Amino acid sequence: MPVNEKLWRKRREEAYKRLWEDLEIGYLDEDLLDILLEFFKRPESYTTSSCSGRIVVVDSRMPWERRDATIIFKKHAPISLDEIKDLLKQPVLYRLWLVASGPIIHVVTLTAKEALKVLRIAREAGFKHSGVMSASRKGYLVELRTGIRLAVLLKTPNGLVVNEQGLNEVVKAVNEALIEGKKRLNRLLEALRRHSIK
Amino acid sequence: MPVNEKLWRKRREEAYKRLWEDLEIGYLDEDLLDILLEFFKRPESYTTSSCSGRIVVVDSRMPWERRDATIIFKKHAPISLDEIKDLLKQPVLYRLWLVASGPIIHVVTLTAKEALKVLRIAREAGFKHSGVMSASRKGYLVELRTGIRLAVLLKTPNGLVVNEQGLNEVVKAVNEALIEGKKRLNRLLEALRRHSIK
């Protein structure tokens, strides 16, 4: 299953174009730009979908389920107590989850060697749950991921789960989680620069 | 970086011996035995550390931190409300988290082809966060992992976060998460048998 280099180069060019389009329309997390560019400086890597970390409120049976899930709030920056309080006034269908996730970056490499190199750099920067997810003629897909994740139950159809003072503590914790994610991004940027290909 | 086949075979034998020792001393999750044996039936795979999924209560700043973390409860089966209520009476140093995690299985393969094959089987069974974590002369390390994970804040030094009725709902949710993990294990066993090497 060798990688089709021509196809890989074509996809890389498209991804690079999309990066600048996404930036222009404000779709790209600016926290990520420097890191993504650092990957594009590597001749055998490019990035596709990425997220700098986020806080989401979702109504679903379980926070990892997509089916019957309704995202009612999403933010890539710290949240305030009032933002969440407003959401808690609404009725709940399944369960209301407050989820904080660390950054996720998808890198497609031309060779297995480069995939493993990227993995090592990522692990060094605290992206401990990173791995090669698949390999095909399109390249090696490497997912860079930290262990940062909170999924707190806020409310069910039976009422609130968290008390008044508790909500304060929960908001503090998810904000800390988000900031921890941004710190790992900084560490990743530094690690990439240290291991840059001259 | 070719795999040292002799070393790989030696490690495989040791892992197989350890599997039966762990079973004997009750250290091995019995839910996992059939799956681990199914991997050992594949000539180019063996398993190392594995967990069928668990519920943990940990006192730590963040649930993913190991430093300064104290695990005060751990169970591989559903929990009762009373078990958690007892823990809530104790003082808290940082934060008290109730964490439910899905199964994790580590597979070491002899070849890249087998690593990718195992990945495909795992993904088919709902182990969507699986990946090749590293590759060395010892083999390809494949981590099989679902997206199942809850990390609920129960208590801080300022007091309880979850109210009385809410605790009930939280316990229900973490038990559901655990059971969902066991179901994925069953799906993995079926998928492995479908793709077994004759």
mmCIF file of C-alpha atoms in Angstrom, chain B:
data_model
loop_
_atom_site.group_PDB
_atom_site.id
_atom_site.type_symbol
_atom_site.label_atom_id
_atom_site.label_comp_id
_atom_site.label_asym_id
_atom_site.label_seq_id
_atom_site.Cartn_x
_atom_site.Cartn_y
_atom_site.Cartn_z
ATOM 1 C CA MET B 1 14.045 0.983 11.832
ATOM 2 C CA PRO B 2 13.198 -2.662 11.100
ATOM 3 C CA VAL B 3 11.580 -4.758 13.808
ATOM 4 C CA ASN B 4 13.918 -7.275 15.431
ATOM 5 C CA GLU B 5 11.881 -10.430 14.891
ATOM 6 C CA LYS B 6 13.791 -12.518 17.420
ATOM 7 C CA LEU B 7 13.279 -9.881 20.119
ATOM 8 C CA TRP B 8 9.608 -9.547 19.131
ATOM 9 C CA ARG B 9 9.065 -13.335 19.464
ATOM 10 C CA LYS B 10 10.756 -13.373 22.871
ATOM 11 C CA ARG B 11 8.552 -10.519 24.119
ATOM 12 C CA ARG B 12 5.473 -12.238 22.733
ATOM 13 C CA GLU B 13 6.244 -15.418 24.667
ATOM 14 C CA GLU B 14 6.805 -13.448 27.871
ATOM 15 C CA ALA B 15 3.527 -11.580 27.381
ATOM 16 C CA TYR B 16 1.696 -14.861 26.884
ATOM 17 C CA LYS B 17 3.145 -16.279 30.092
ATOM 18 C CA ARG B 18 2.251 -13.108 31.977
ATOM 19 C CA LEU B 19 -1.330 -13.283 30.682
ATOM 20 C CA TRP B 20 -1.895 -16.625 32.431
ATOM 21 C CA GLU B 21 -0.089 -15.514 35.577
ATOM 22 C CA ASP B 22 -2.227 -12.375 35.744
ATOM 23 C CA LEU B 23 -5.338 -14.480 35.278
ATOM 24 C CA GLU B 24 -4.300 -16.813 38.075
ATOM 25 C CA ILE B 25 -3.691 -14.069 40.634
ATOM 26 C CA GLY B 26 -6.950 -12.350 39.639
ATOM 27 C CA TYR B 27 -5.109 -9.388 38.196
ATOM 28 C CA LEU B 28 -6.564 -9.806 34.714
ATOM 29 C CA ASP B 29 -9.965 -8.450 33.887
ATOM 30 C CA GLU B 30 -11.833 -11.603 32.907
ATOM 31 C CA ASP B 31 -13.948 -9.616 30.444
ATOM 32 C CA LEU B 32 -10.793 -9.267 28.405
ATOM 33 C CA LEU B 33 -9.482 -12.824 28.326
ATOM 34 C CA ASP B 34 -11.275 -13.989 25.169
ATOM 35 C CA ILE B 35 -10.187 -10.886 23.277
ATOM 36 C CA LEU B 36 -6.563 -11.136 24.344
ATOM 37 C CA LEU B 37 -6.486 -14.810 23.330
ATOM 38 C CA GLU B 38 -7.977 -13.871 19.971
ATOM 39 C CA PHE B 39 -5.043 -11.483 19.439
ATOM 40 C CA PHE B 40 -2.560 -14.200 20.400
ATOM 41 C CA LYS B 41 -4.124 -16.417 17.715
ATOM 42 C CA ARG B 42 -2.892 -13.874 15.157
ATOM 43 C CA PRO B 43 0.711 -14.865 14.313
ATOM 44 C CA GLU B 44 1.900 -11.243 14.040
ATOM 45 C CA SER B 45 0.195 -9.752 17.134
ATOM 46 C CA TYR B 46 0.361 -9.920 20.892
ATOM 47 C CA THR B 47 -1.136 -7.815 23.682
ATOM 48 C CA THR B 48 0.471 -6.143 26.668
ATOM 49 C CA SER B 49 -1.325 -3.964 29.202
ATOM 50 C CA SER B 50 -5.078 -3.767 28.818
ATOM 51 C CA CYS B 51 -8.121 -2.527 30.720
ATOM 52 C CA SER B 52 -11.759 -3.460 30.150
ATOM 53 C CA GLY B 53 -12.921 -0.029 31.280
ATOM 54 C CA ARG B 54 -13.256 1.325 34.784
ATOM 55 C CA ILE B 55 -14.730 3.844 37.166
ATOM 56 C CA VAL B 56 -12.261 5.804 39.260
ATOM 57 C CA VAL B 57 -12.578 8.506 41.911
ATOM 58 C CA VAL B 58 -9.442 10.592 42.033
ATOM 59 C CA ASP B 59 -8.366 13.618 44.069
ATOM 60 C CA SER B 60 -6.289 15.755 41.703
ATOM 61 C CA ARG B 61 -6.181 19.168 40.106
ATOM 62 C CA MET B 62 -7.242 17.685 36.782
ATOM 63 C CA PRO B 63 -8.351 14.102 36.061
ATOM 64 C CA TRP B 64 -5.583 13.506 33.486
ATOM 65 C CA GLU B 65 -2.809 14.559 35.876
ATOM 66 C CA ARG B 66 -0.710 11.911 37.587
ATOM 67 C CA ARG B 67 1.325 14.272 39.744
ATOM 68 C CA ASP B 68 -0.180 14.883 43.189
ATOM 69 C CA ALA B 69 -3.115 12.654 42.253
ATOM 70 C CA THR B 70 -4.603 10.215 44.755
ATOM 71 C CA ILE B 71 -6.864 7.458 43.493
ATOM 72 C CA ILE B 72 -9.331 6.800 46.292
ATOM 73 C CA PHE B 73 -11.650 4.367 44.496
ATOM 74 C CA LYS B 74 -11.341 2.056 41.487
ATOM 75 C CA LYS B 75 -13.761 -0.515 40.118
ATOM 76 C CA HIS B 76 -14.180 -2.407 36.857
ATOM 77 C CA ALA B 77 -17.908 -2.953 37.442
ATOM 78 C CA PRO B 78 -20.922 -0.656 37.943
ATOM 79 C CA ILE B 79 -20.937 1.323 41.165
ATOM 80 C CA SER B 80 -23.689 2.049 43.686
ATOM 81 C CA LEU B 81 -24.832 5.401 44.994
ATOM 82 C CA ASP B 82 -23.739 4.435 48.512
ATOM 83 C CA GLU B 83 -20.172 3.679 47.454
ATOM 84 C CA ILE B 84 -19.799 7.236 46.192
ATOM 85 C CA LYS B 85 -21.690 8.864 49.065
ATOM 86 C CA ASP B 86 -19.184 7.397 51.517
ATOM 87 C CA LEU B 87 -16.264 8.908 49.604
ATOM 88 C CA LEU B 88 -17.881 12.336 49.584
ATOM 89 C CA LYS B 89 -17.674 12.536 53.371
ATOM 90 C CA GLN B 90 -13.875 12.749 53.262
ATOM 91 C CA PRO B 91 -12.027 16.062 52.922
ATOM 92 C CA VAL B 92 -10.701 17.013 49.486
ATOM 93 C CA LEU B 93 -7.186 18.257 48.759
ATOM 94 C CA TYR B 94 -7.540 19.467 45.145
ATOM 95 C CA ARG B 95 -10.689 18.333 43.373
ATOM 96 C CA LEU B 96 -12.641 15.096 43.563
ATOM 97 C CA TRP B 97 -13.322 13.680 40.078
ATOM 98 C CA LEU B 98 -15.523 10.732 39.151
ATOM 99 C CA VAL B 99 -14.036 9.315 35.960
ATOM 100 C CA ALA B 100 -15.457 6.595 33.712
ATOM 101 C CA SER B 101 -13.161 5.278 30.979
ATOM 102 C CA GLY B 102 -13.822 2.837 28.178
ATOM 103 C CA PRO B 103 -11.580 -0.142 27.418
ATOM 104 C CA ILE B 104 -7.963 0.262 26.304
ATOM 105 C CA ILE B 105 -5.963 -2.547 24.707
ATOM 106 C CA HIS B 106 -2.324 -2.395 23.694
ATOM 107 C CA VAL B 107 -1.331 -4.611 20.795
ATOM 108 C CA VAL B 108 2.250 -5.047 19.563
ATOM 109 C CA THR B 109 2.548 -6.220 15.976
ATOM 110 C CA LEU B 110 5.478 -7.576 13.997
ATOM 111 C CA THR B 111 4.643 -5.720 10.781
ATOM 112 C CA ALA B 112 3.128 -2.408 9.732
ATOM 113 C CA LYS B 113 0.599 -4.304 7.623
ATOM 114 C CA GLU B 114 -0.676 -6.210 10.669
ATOM 115 C CA ALA B 115 -0.792 -2.957 12.704
ATOM 116 C CA LEU B 116 -3.048 -1.378 10.076
ATOM 117 C CA LYS B 117 -5.170 -4.509 9.851
ATOM 118 C CA VAL B 118 -5.701 -4.490 13.642
ATOM 119 C CA LEU B 119 -6.564 -0.782 13.438
ATOM 120 C CA ARG B 120 -9.217 -1.430 10.803
ATOM 121 C CA ILE B 121 -10.786 -4.246 12.828
ATOM 122 C CA ALA B 122 -10.814 -2.054 15.946
ATOM 123 C CA ARG B 123 -12.383 0.893 14.182
ATOM 124 C CA GLU B 124 -15.088 -1.401 12.793
ATOM 125 C CA ALA B 125 -15.920 -2.391 16.402
ATOM 126 C CA GLY B 126 -16.260 1.207 17.623
ATOM 127 C CA PHE B 127 -12.700 1.722 18.878
ATOM 128 C CA LYS B 128 -12.561 5.005 17.002
ATOM 129 C CA HIS B 129 -9.647 6.613 18.811
ATOM 130 C CA SER B 130 -7.200 3.842 18.015
ATOM 131 C CA GLY B 131 -3.804 4.477 16.509
ATOM 132 C CA VAL B 132 -0.226 3.329 16.099
ATOM 133 C CA MET B 133 1.524 5.079 18.969
ATOM 134 C CA SER B 134 5.110 4.205 18.146
ATOM 135 C CA ALA B 135 7.303 1.888 16.113
ATOM 136 C CA SER B 136 10.706 0.553 17.076
ATOM 137 C CA ARG B 137 12.770 -2.600 16.830
ATOM 138 C CA LYS B 138 10.422 -4.020 19.471
ATOM 139 C CA GLY B 139 7.465 -3.779 17.086
ATOM 140 C CA TYR B 140 4.519 -1.530 16.285
ATOM 141 C CA LEU B 141 2.557 -0.446 19.349
ATOM 142 C CA VAL B 142 -1.149 -0.111 18.542
ATOM 143 C CA GLU B 143 -3.458 1.416 21.140
ATOM 144 C CA LEU B 144 -7.136 0.473 20.803
ATOM 145 C CA ARG B 145 -9.372 3.010 22.452
ATOM 146 C CA THR B 146 -12.972 4.226 22.277
ATOM 147 C CA GLY B 147 -14.197 7.782 22.792
ATOM 148 C CA ILE B 148 -15.961 6.685 25.983
ATOM 149 C CA ARG B 149 -14.903 8.961 28.808
ATOM 150 C CA LEU B 150 -16.650 10.991 31.486
ATOM 151 C CA ALA B 151 -14.861 13.157 34.041
ATOM 152 C CA VAL B 152 -17.358 14.686 36.437
ATOM 153 C CA LEU B 153 -16.388 17.113 39.197
ATOM 154 C CA LEU B 154 -17.936 15.956 42.493
ATOM 155 C CA LYS B 155 -16.375 18.105 45.195
ATOM 156 C CA THR B 156 -13.770 20.793 45.839
ATOM 157 C CA PRO B 157 -12.311 22.152 49.096
ATOM 158 C CA ASN B 158 -15.219 24.645 48.920
ATOM 159 C CA GLY B 159 -17.792 21.878 49.169
ATOM 160 C CA LEU B 160 -19.991 19.577 47.095
ATOM 161 C CA VAL B 161 -20.475 20.426 43.425
ATOM 162 C CA VAL B 162 -23.263 17.951 42.743
ATOM 163 C CA ASN B 163 -26.608 18.046 44.538
ATOM 164 C CA GLU B 164 -28.352 15.035 46.095
ATOM 165 C CA GLN B 165 -30.574 14.156 43.121
ATOM 166 C CA GLY B 166 -27.726 15.011 40.760
ATOM 167 C CA LEU B 167 -25.419 12.425 42.336
ATOM 168 C CA ASN B 168 -27.980 9.795 41.450
ATOM 169 C CA GLU B 169 -27.937 10.942 37.816
ATOM 170 C CA VAL B 170 -24.148 11.033 37.715
ATOM 171 C CA VAL B 171 -23.852 7.483 39.050
ATOM 172 C CA LYS B 172 -26.385 6.337 36.442
ATOM 173 C CA ALA B 173 -24.370 8.012 33.675
ATOM 174 C CA VAL B 174 -20.962 6.569 34.663
ATOM 175 C CA ASN B 175 -22.487 3.089 34.948
ATOM 176 C CA GLU B 176 -23.969 3.476 31.463
ATOM 177 C CA ALA B 177 -20.560 4.565 30.189
ATOM 178 C CA LEU B 178 -18.926 1.478 31.679
ATOM 179 C CA ILE B 179 -21.545 -0.827 30.168
ATOM 180 C CA GLU B 180 -21.171 0.860 26.785
ATOM 181 C CA GLY B 181 -17.456 0.043 27.013
ATOM 182 C CA LYS B 182 -18.173 -3.636 27.692
ATOM 183 C CA LYS B 183 -20.483 -3.702 24.662
ATOM 184 C CA ARG B 184 -17.683 -2.379 22.478
ATOM 185 C CA LEU B 185 -15.465 -5.177 23.830
ATOM 186 C CA ASN B 186 -18.066 -7.687 22.670
ATOM 187 C CA ARG B 187 -18.142 -6.038 19.258
ATOM 188 C CA LEU B 188 -14.348 -6.209 19.136
ATOM 189 C CA LEU B 189 -14.394 -9.914 19.963
ATOM 190 C CA GLU B 190 -16.894 -10.533 17.169
ATOM 191 C CA ALA B 191 -14.903 -8.442 14.709
ATOM 192 C CA LEU B 192 -11.679 -10.275 15.596
ATOM 193 C CA ARG B 193 -13.381 -13.643 15.036
ATOM 194 C CA ARG B 194 -14.767 -12.462 11.693
ATOM 195 C CA HIS B 195 -11.290 -11.434 10.610
ATOM 196 C CA SER B 196 -9.421 -14.335 12.208
ATOM 197 C CA ILE B 197 -6.443 -15.771 10.346
ATOM 198 C CA LYS B 198 -7.232 -19.334 9.264
#
